mmCIF file of C-alpha atoms in Angstrom:
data_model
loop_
_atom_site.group_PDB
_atom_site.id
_atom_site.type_symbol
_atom_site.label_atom_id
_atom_site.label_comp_id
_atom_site.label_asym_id
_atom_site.label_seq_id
_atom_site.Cartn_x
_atom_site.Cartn_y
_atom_site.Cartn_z
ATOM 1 C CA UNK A 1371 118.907 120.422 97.246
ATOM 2 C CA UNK A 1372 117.733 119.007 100.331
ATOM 3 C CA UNK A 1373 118.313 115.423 101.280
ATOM 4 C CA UNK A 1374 115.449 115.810 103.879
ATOM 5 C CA UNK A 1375 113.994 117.767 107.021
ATOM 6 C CA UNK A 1376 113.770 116.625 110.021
ATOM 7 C CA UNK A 1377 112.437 117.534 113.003
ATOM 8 C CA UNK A 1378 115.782 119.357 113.724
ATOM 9 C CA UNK A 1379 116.444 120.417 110.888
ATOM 10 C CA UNK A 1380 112.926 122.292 111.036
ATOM 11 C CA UNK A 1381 114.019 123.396 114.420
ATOM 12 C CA UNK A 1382 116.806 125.348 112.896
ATOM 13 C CA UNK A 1383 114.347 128.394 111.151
ATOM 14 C CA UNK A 1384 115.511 131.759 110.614
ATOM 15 C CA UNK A 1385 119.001 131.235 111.289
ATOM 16 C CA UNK A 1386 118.890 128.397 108.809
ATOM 17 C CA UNK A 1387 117.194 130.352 106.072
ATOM 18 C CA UNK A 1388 120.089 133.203 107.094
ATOM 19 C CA UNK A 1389 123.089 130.011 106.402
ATOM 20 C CA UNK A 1390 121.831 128.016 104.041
ATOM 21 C CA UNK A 1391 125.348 126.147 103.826
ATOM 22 C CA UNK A 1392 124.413 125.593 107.384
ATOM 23 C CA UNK A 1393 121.156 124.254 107.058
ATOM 24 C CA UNK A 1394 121.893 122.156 103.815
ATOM 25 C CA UNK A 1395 124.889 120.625 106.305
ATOM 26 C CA UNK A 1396 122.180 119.874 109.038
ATOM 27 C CA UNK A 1397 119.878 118.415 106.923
ATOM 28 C CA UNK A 1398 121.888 116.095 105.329
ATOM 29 C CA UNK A 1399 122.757 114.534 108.796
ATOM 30 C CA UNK A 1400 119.073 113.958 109.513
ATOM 31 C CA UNK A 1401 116.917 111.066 107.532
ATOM 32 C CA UNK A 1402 113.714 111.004 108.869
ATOM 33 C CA UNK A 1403 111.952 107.521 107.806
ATOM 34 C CA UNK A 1404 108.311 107.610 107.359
ATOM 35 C CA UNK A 1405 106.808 104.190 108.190
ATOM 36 C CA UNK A 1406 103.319 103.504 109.753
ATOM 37 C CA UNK A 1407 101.212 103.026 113.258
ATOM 38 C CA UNK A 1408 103.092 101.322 115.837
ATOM 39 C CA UNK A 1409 100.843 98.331 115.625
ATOM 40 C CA UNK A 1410 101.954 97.822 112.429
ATOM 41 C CA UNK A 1411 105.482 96.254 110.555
ATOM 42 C CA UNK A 1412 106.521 99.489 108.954
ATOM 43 C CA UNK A 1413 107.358 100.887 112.317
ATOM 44 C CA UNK A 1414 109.381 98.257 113.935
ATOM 45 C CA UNK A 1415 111.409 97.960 110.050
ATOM 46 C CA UNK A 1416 111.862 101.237 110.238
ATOM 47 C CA UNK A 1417 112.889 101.888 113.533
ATOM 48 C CA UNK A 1418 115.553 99.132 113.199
ATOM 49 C CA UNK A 1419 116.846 100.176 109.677
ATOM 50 C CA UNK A 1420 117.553 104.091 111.031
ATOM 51 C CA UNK A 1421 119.640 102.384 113.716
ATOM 52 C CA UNK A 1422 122.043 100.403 110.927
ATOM 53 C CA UNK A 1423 122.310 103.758 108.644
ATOM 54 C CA UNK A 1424 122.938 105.662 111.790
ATOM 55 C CA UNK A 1425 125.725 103.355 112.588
ATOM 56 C CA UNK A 1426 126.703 102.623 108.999
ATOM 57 C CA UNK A 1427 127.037 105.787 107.250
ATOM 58 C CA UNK A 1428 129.112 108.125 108.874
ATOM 59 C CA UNK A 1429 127.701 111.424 110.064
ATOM 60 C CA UNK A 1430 124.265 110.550 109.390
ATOM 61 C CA UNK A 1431 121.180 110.124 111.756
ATOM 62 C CA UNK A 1432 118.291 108.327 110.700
ATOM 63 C CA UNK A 1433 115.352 108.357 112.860
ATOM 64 C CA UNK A 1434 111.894 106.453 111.849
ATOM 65 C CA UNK A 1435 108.940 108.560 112.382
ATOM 66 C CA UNK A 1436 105.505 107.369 113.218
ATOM 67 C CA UNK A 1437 102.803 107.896 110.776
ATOM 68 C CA UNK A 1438 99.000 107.632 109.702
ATOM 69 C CA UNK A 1439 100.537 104.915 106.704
ATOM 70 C CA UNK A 1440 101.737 105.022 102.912
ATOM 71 C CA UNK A 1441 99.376 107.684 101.447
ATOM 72 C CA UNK A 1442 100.502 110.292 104.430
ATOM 73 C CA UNK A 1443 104.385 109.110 103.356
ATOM 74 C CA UNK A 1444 104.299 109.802 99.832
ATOM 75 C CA UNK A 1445 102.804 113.178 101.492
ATOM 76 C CA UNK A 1446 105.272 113.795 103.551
ATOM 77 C CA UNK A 1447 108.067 112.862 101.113
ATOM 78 C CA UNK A 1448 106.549 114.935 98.398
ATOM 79 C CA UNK A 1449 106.663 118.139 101.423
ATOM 80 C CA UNK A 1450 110.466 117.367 101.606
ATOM 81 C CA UNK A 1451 109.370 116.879 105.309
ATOM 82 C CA UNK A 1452 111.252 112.901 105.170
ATOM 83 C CA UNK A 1453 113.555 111.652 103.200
ATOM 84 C CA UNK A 1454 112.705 108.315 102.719
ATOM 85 C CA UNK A 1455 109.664 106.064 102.891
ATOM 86 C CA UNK A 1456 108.174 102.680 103.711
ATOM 87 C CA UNK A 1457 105.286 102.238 101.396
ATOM 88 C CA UNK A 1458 102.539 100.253 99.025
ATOM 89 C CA UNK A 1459 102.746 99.759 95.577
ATOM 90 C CA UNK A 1460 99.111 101.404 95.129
ATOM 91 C CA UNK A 1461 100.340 104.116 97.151
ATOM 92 C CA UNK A 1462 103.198 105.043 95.181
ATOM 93 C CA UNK A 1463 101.767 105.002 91.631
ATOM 94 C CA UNK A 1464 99.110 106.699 92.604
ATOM 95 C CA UNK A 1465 101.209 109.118 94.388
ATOM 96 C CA UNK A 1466 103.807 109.811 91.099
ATOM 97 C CA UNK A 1467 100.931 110.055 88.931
ATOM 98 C CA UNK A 1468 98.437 112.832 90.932
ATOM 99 C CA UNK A 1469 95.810 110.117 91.322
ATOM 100 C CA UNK A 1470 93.258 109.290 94.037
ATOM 101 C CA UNK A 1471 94.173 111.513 97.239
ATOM 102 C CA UNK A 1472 97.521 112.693 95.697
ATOM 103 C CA UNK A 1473 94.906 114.280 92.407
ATOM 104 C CA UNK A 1474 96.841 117.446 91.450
ATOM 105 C CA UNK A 1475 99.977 116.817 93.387
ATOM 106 C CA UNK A 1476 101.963 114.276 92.120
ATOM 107 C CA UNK A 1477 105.407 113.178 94.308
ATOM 108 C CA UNK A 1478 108.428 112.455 92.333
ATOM 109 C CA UNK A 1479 109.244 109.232 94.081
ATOM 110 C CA UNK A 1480 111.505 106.485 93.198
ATOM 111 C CA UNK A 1481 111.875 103.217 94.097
ATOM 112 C CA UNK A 1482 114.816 102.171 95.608
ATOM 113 C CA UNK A 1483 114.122 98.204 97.108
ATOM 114 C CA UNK A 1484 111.214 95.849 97.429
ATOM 115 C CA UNK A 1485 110.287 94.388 100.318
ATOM 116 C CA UNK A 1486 107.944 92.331 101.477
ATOM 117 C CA UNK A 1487 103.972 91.327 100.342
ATOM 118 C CA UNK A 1488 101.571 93.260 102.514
ATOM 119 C CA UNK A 1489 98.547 91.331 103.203
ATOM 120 C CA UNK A 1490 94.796 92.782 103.283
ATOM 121 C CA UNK A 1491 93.341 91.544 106.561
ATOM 122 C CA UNK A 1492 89.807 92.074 107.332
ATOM 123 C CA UNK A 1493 89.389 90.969 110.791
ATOM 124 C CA UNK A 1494 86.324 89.912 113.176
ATOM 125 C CA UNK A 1495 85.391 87.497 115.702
ATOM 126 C CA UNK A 1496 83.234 84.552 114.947
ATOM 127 C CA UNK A 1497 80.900 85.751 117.838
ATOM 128 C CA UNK A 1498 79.684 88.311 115.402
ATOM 129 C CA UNK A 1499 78.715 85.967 112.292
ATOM 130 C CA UNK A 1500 80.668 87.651 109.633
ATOM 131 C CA UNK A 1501 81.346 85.546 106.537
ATOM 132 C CA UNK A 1502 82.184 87.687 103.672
ATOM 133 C CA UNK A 1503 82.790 91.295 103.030
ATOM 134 C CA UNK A 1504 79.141 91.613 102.235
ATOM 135 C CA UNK A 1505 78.641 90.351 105.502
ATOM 136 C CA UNK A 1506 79.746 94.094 106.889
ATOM 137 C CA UNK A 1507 76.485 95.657 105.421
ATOM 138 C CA UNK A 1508 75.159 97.277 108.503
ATOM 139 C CA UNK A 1509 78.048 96.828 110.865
ATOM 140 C CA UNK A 1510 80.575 98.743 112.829
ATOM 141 C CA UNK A 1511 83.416 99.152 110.729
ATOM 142 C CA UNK A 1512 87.185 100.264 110.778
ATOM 143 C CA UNK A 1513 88.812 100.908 107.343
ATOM 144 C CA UNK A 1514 92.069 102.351 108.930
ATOM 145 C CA UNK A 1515 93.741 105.223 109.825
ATOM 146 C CA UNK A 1516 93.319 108.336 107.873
ATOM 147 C CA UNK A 1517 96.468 108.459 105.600
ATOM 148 C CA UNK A 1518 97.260 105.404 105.441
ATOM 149 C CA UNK A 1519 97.700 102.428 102.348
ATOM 150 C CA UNK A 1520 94.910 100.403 104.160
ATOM 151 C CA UNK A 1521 92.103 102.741 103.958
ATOM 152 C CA UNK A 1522 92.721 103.124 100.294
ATOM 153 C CA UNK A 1523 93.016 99.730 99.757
ATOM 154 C CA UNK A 1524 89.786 99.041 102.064
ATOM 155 C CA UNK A 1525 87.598 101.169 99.990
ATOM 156 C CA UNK A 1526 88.325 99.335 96.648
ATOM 157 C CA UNK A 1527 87.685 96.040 98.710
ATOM 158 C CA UNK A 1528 84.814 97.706 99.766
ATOM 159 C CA UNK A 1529 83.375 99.015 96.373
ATOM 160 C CA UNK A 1530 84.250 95.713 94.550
ATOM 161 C CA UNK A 1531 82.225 93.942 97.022
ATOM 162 C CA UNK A 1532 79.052 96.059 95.924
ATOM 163 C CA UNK A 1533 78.782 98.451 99.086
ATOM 164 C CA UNK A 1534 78.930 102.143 99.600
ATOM 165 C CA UNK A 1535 81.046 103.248 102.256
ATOM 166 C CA UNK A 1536 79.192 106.385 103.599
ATOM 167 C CA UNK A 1537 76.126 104.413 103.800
ATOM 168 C CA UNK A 1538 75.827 100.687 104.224
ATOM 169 C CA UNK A 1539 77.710 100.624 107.920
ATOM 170 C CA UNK A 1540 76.305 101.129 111.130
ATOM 171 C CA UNK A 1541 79.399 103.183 111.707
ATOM 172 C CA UNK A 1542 82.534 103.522 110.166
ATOM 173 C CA UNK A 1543 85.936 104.606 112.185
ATOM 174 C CA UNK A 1544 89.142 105.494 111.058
ATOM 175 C CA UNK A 1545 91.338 103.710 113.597
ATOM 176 C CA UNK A 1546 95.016 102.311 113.704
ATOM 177 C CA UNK A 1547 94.625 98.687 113.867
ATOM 178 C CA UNK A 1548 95.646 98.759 117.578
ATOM 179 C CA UNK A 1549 92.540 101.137 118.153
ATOM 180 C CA UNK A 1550 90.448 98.361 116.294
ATOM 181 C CA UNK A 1551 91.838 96.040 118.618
ATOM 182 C CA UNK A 1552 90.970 97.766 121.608
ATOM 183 C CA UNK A 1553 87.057 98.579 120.060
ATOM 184 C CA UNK A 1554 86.377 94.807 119.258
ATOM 185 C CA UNK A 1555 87.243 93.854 122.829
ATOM 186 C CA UNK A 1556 85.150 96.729 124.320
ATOM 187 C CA UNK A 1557 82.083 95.781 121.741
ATOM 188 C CA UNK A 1558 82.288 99.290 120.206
ATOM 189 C CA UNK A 1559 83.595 97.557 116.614
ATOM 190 C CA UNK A 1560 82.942 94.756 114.911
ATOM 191 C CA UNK A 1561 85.467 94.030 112.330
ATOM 192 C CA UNK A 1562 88.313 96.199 110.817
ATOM 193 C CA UNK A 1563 90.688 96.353 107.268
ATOM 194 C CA UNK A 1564 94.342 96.559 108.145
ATOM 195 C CA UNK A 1565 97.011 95.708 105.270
ATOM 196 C CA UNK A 1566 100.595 94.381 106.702
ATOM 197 C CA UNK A 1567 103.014 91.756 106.673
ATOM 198 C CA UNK A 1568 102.291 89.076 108.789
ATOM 199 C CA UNK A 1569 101.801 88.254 111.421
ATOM 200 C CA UNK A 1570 101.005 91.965 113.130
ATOM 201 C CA UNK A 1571 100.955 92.690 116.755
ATOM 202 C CA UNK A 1572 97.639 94.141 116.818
ATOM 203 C CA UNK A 1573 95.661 91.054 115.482
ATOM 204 C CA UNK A 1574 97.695 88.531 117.525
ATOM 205 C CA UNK A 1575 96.609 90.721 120.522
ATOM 206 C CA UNK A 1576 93.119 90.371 119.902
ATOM 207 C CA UNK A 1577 93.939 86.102 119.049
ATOM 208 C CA UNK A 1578 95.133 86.074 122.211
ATOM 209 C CA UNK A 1579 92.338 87.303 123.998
ATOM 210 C CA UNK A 1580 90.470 85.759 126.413
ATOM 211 C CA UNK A 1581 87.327 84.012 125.165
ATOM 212 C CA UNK A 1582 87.986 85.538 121.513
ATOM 213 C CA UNK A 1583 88.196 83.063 118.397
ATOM 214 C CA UNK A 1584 89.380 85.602 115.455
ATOM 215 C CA UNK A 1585 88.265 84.976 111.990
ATOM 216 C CA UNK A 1586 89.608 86.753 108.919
ATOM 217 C CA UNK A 1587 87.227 87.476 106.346
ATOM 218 C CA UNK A 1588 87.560 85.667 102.494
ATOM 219 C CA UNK A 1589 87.864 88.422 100.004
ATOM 220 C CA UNK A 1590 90.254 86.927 97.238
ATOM 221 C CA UNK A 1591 87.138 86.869 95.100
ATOM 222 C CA UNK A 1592 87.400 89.889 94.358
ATOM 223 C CA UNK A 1593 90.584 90.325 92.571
ATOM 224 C CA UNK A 1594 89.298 90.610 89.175
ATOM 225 C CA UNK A 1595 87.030 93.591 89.985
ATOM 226 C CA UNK A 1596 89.664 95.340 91.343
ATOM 227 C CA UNK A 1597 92.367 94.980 88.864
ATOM 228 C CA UNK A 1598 90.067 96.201 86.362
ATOM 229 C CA UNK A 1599 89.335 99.348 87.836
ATOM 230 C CA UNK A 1600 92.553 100.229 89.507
ATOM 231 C CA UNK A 1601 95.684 98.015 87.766
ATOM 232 C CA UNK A 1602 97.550 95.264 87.994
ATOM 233 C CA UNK A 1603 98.677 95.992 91.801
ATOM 234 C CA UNK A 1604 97.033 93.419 93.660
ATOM 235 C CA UNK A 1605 97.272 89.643 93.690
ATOM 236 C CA UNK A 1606 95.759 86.872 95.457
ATOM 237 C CA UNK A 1607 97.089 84.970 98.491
ATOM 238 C CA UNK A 1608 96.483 82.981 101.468
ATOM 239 C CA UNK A 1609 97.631 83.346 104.688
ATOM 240 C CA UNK A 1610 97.996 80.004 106.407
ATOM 241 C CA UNK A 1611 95.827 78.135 109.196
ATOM 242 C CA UNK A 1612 97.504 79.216 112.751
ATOM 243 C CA UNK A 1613 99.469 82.208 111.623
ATOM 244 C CA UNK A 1614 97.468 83.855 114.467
ATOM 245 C CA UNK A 1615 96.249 81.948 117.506
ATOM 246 C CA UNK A 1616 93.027 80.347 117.113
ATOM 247 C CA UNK A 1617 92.555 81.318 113.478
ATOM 248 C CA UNK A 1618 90.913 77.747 112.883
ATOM 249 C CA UNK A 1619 91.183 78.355 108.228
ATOM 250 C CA UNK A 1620 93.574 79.698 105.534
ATOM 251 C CA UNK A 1621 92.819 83.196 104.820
ATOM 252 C CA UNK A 1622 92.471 83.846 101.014
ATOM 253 C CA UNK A 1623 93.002 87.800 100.511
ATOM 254 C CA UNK A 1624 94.808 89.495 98.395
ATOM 255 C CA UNK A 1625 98.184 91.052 98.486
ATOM 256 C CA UNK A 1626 100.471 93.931 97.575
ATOM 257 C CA UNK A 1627 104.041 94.671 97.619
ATOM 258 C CA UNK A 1628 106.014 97.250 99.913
ATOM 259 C CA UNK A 1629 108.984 99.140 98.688
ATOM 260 C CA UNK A 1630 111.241 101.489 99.950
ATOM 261 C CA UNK A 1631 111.132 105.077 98.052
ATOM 262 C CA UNK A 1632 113.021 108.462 97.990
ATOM 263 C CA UNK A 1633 112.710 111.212 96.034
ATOM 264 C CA UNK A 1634 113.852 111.343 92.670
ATOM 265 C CA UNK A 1635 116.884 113.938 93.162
ATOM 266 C CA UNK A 1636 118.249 112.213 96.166
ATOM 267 C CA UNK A 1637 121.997 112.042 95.589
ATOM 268 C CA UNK A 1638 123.486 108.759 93.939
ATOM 269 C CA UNK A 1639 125.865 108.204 96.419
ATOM 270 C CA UNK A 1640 123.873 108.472 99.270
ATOM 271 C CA UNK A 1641 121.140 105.993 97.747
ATOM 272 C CA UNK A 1642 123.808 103.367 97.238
ATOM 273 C CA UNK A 1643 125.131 103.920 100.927
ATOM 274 C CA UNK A 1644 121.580 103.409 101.920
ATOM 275 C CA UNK A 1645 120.968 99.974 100.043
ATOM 276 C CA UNK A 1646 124.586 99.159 101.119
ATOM 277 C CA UNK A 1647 123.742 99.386 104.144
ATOM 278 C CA UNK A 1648 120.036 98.099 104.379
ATOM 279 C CA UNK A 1649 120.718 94.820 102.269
ATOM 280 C CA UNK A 1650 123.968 94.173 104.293
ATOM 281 C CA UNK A 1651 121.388 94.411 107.365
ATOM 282 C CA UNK A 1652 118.828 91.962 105.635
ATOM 283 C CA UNK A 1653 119.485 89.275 108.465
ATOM 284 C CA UNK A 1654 118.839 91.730 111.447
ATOM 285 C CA UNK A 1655 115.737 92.833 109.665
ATOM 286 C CA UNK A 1656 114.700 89.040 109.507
ATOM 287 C CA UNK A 1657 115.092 89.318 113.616
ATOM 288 C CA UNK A 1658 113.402 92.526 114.124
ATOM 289 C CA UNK A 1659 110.213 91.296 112.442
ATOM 290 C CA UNK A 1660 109.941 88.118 109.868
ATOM 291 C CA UNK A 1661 107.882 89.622 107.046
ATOM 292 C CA UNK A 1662 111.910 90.614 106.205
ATOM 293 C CA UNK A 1663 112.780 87.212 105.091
ATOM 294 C CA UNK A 1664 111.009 87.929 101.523
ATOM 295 C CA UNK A 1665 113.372 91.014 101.047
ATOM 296 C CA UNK A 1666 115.698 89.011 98.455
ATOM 297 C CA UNK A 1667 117.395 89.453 95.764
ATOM 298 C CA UNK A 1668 114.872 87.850 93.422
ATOM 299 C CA UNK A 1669 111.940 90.005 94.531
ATOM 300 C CA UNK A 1670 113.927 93.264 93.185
ATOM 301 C CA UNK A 1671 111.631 93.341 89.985
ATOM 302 C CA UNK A 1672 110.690 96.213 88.212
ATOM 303 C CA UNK A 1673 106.862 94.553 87.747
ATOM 304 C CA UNK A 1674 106.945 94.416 91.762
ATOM 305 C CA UNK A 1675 107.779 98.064 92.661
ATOM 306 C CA UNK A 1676 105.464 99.522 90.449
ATOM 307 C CA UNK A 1677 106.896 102.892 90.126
ATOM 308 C CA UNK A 1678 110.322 103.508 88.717
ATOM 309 C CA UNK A 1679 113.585 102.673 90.108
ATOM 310 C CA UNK A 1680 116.246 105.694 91.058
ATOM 311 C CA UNK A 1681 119.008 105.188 88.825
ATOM 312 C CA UNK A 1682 121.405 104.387 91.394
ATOM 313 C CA UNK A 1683 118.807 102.208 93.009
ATOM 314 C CA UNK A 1684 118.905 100.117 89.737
ATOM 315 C CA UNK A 1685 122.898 99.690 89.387
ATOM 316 C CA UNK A 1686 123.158 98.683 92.474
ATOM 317 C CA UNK A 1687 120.542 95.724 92.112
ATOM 318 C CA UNK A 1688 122.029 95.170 88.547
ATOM 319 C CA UNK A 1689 125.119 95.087 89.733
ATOM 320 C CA UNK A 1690 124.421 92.354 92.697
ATOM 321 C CA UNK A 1691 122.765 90.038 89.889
ATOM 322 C CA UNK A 1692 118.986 90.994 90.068
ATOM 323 C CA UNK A 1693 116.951 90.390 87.305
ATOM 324 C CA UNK A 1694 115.019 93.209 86.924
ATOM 325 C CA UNK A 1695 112.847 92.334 84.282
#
């Protein structure tokens, strides 16, 4: 079995195929990390967890790779082209049950810790009137990068709010939410979907700018609609007055959770090396970006990661007093 393939393990071709002792040794040094854009908290999590299991179990290095987002990481994972994963619940049980843009290829992911609430934010200036999501109907609109958990997510915001996607914009990108950025400050956009933790680089750039007053759009309303059509994934929540600069109002939106994943033959040991190592690290996590703080012991429910645990993902939460559920 392969752990995972990174880039230089991929590197390695005919002479690996020739020693596959050899490449099966390589490999299993090399844990590529899928996470997200760079504007988002994926990449910054994942860049400083690959650091601690590089330093924390010996022989192994862990690199985190930038990506399009969770549906291109339950991709990847199912490829055997990373061996682990930052991603969204709706991601992942679409992804282990063939559904949506994983229909016909289902990825035997597990989960192996939960992380933190990602929060839909649909973003906009008040210079350009918005109000609700039906208040995009005949605007310039980004619903995220192509891959990624916030494009999926923006299209059942979308569709619950009455609209057709292919039709009711003036235009509709597919840009990382540090593109979006850039478009709303050169009047090319006029509001864009991105799903995070909080708060994210890319809208506190565009807070900060100049003569810009954000507003995040209301969409909590919603909730029922979607749960109906597409599970209980999703939940309601507000994100507070001032979390960004100048955002004048609580933001009510709704939420989903992030776990880690693997793949479902990942060794035992190695899985309880990784949480080993990434719960000892929960403080320096906290540091690197503070959507970490939620990564507690109490969040580890089965309800929350939505897909099921790896066995040795499981013991180990049992095992430091986690109530499942």
């Amino acid at each position: 079995m392969t752990i995972t393939i990174g880039r230089r393990a991929l590197g390695l071709g005919a002479a690996a195929l020739a020693l596959p002792g050899l490449a099966h040794a390589q490999a299993a040094q090399q844990m590529s990390i899928a996470t997200g854009t760079t504007g988002g908290v994926y990449y910054p999590l994942g860049g400083a967890l690959a650091n601690f299991l590089s330093r924390g179990i010996p022989g192994m290095s862990a690199t985190a790779e930038v990506t399009g987002g969770s549906v291109a990481n339950f991709q990847l994972l199912g490829a055997g082209r990373v061996g682990m994963l930052f991603g969204q619940v709706d991601a992942a049980v679409d992804a282990i049950s063939g559904a949506g843009p994983f229909r016909g290829r289902k990825v035997p992911a597990r989960a192996i810790a939960v992380l933190y609430t990602n929060r839909m934010q649909v973003v906009t200036t008040q210079a350009t009137g918005i109000n609700s999501i039906q208040g995009l109907k005949g605007k310039r609109v980004s619903t995220g990068a192509p891959g990624s958990a916030t494009e999926l997510f923006a299209f059942r915001v979308i569709e619950a709010a009455g609209l057709d996607r292919e039709k009711d914009f003036a235009a509709r990108e597919r840009l990382s939410p540090a593109e979006s950025t850039n478009a709303i400050r050169d009047g090319k956009l006029d509001a864009y979907f991105f799903v995070s933790g909080v708060p994210t680089s890319a809208v506190t750039d565009l807070a900060a700018t100049p003569g810009t007053t954000i507003k995040l759009v209301d969409h909590a309303d919603l909730h029922q609609k979607i749960v109906e059509k597409n599970g209980p994934v999703y939940f309601p929540e507000e994100i507070p007055a001032n979390t960004y600069p100048g955002q004048q109002t609580a933001n009510k939106q709704l939420s989903v959770a992030n776990i880690i994943a693997v793949r479902e033959d990942m060794p035992a040991d190695l899985v309880t090396k990784i949480l080993q190592v990434t719960w000892g690290s929960r403080e320096d996590l906290v540091r690197t970006h503070s959507a970490a703080r939620d990564f507690t012991l109490a969040a580890q429910k089965s309800s929350a990661a939505g897909i099921p645990w790896h066995p040795a993902a499981e013991a180990f939460w049992r095992a430091a007093g986690a109530n499942l559920g």
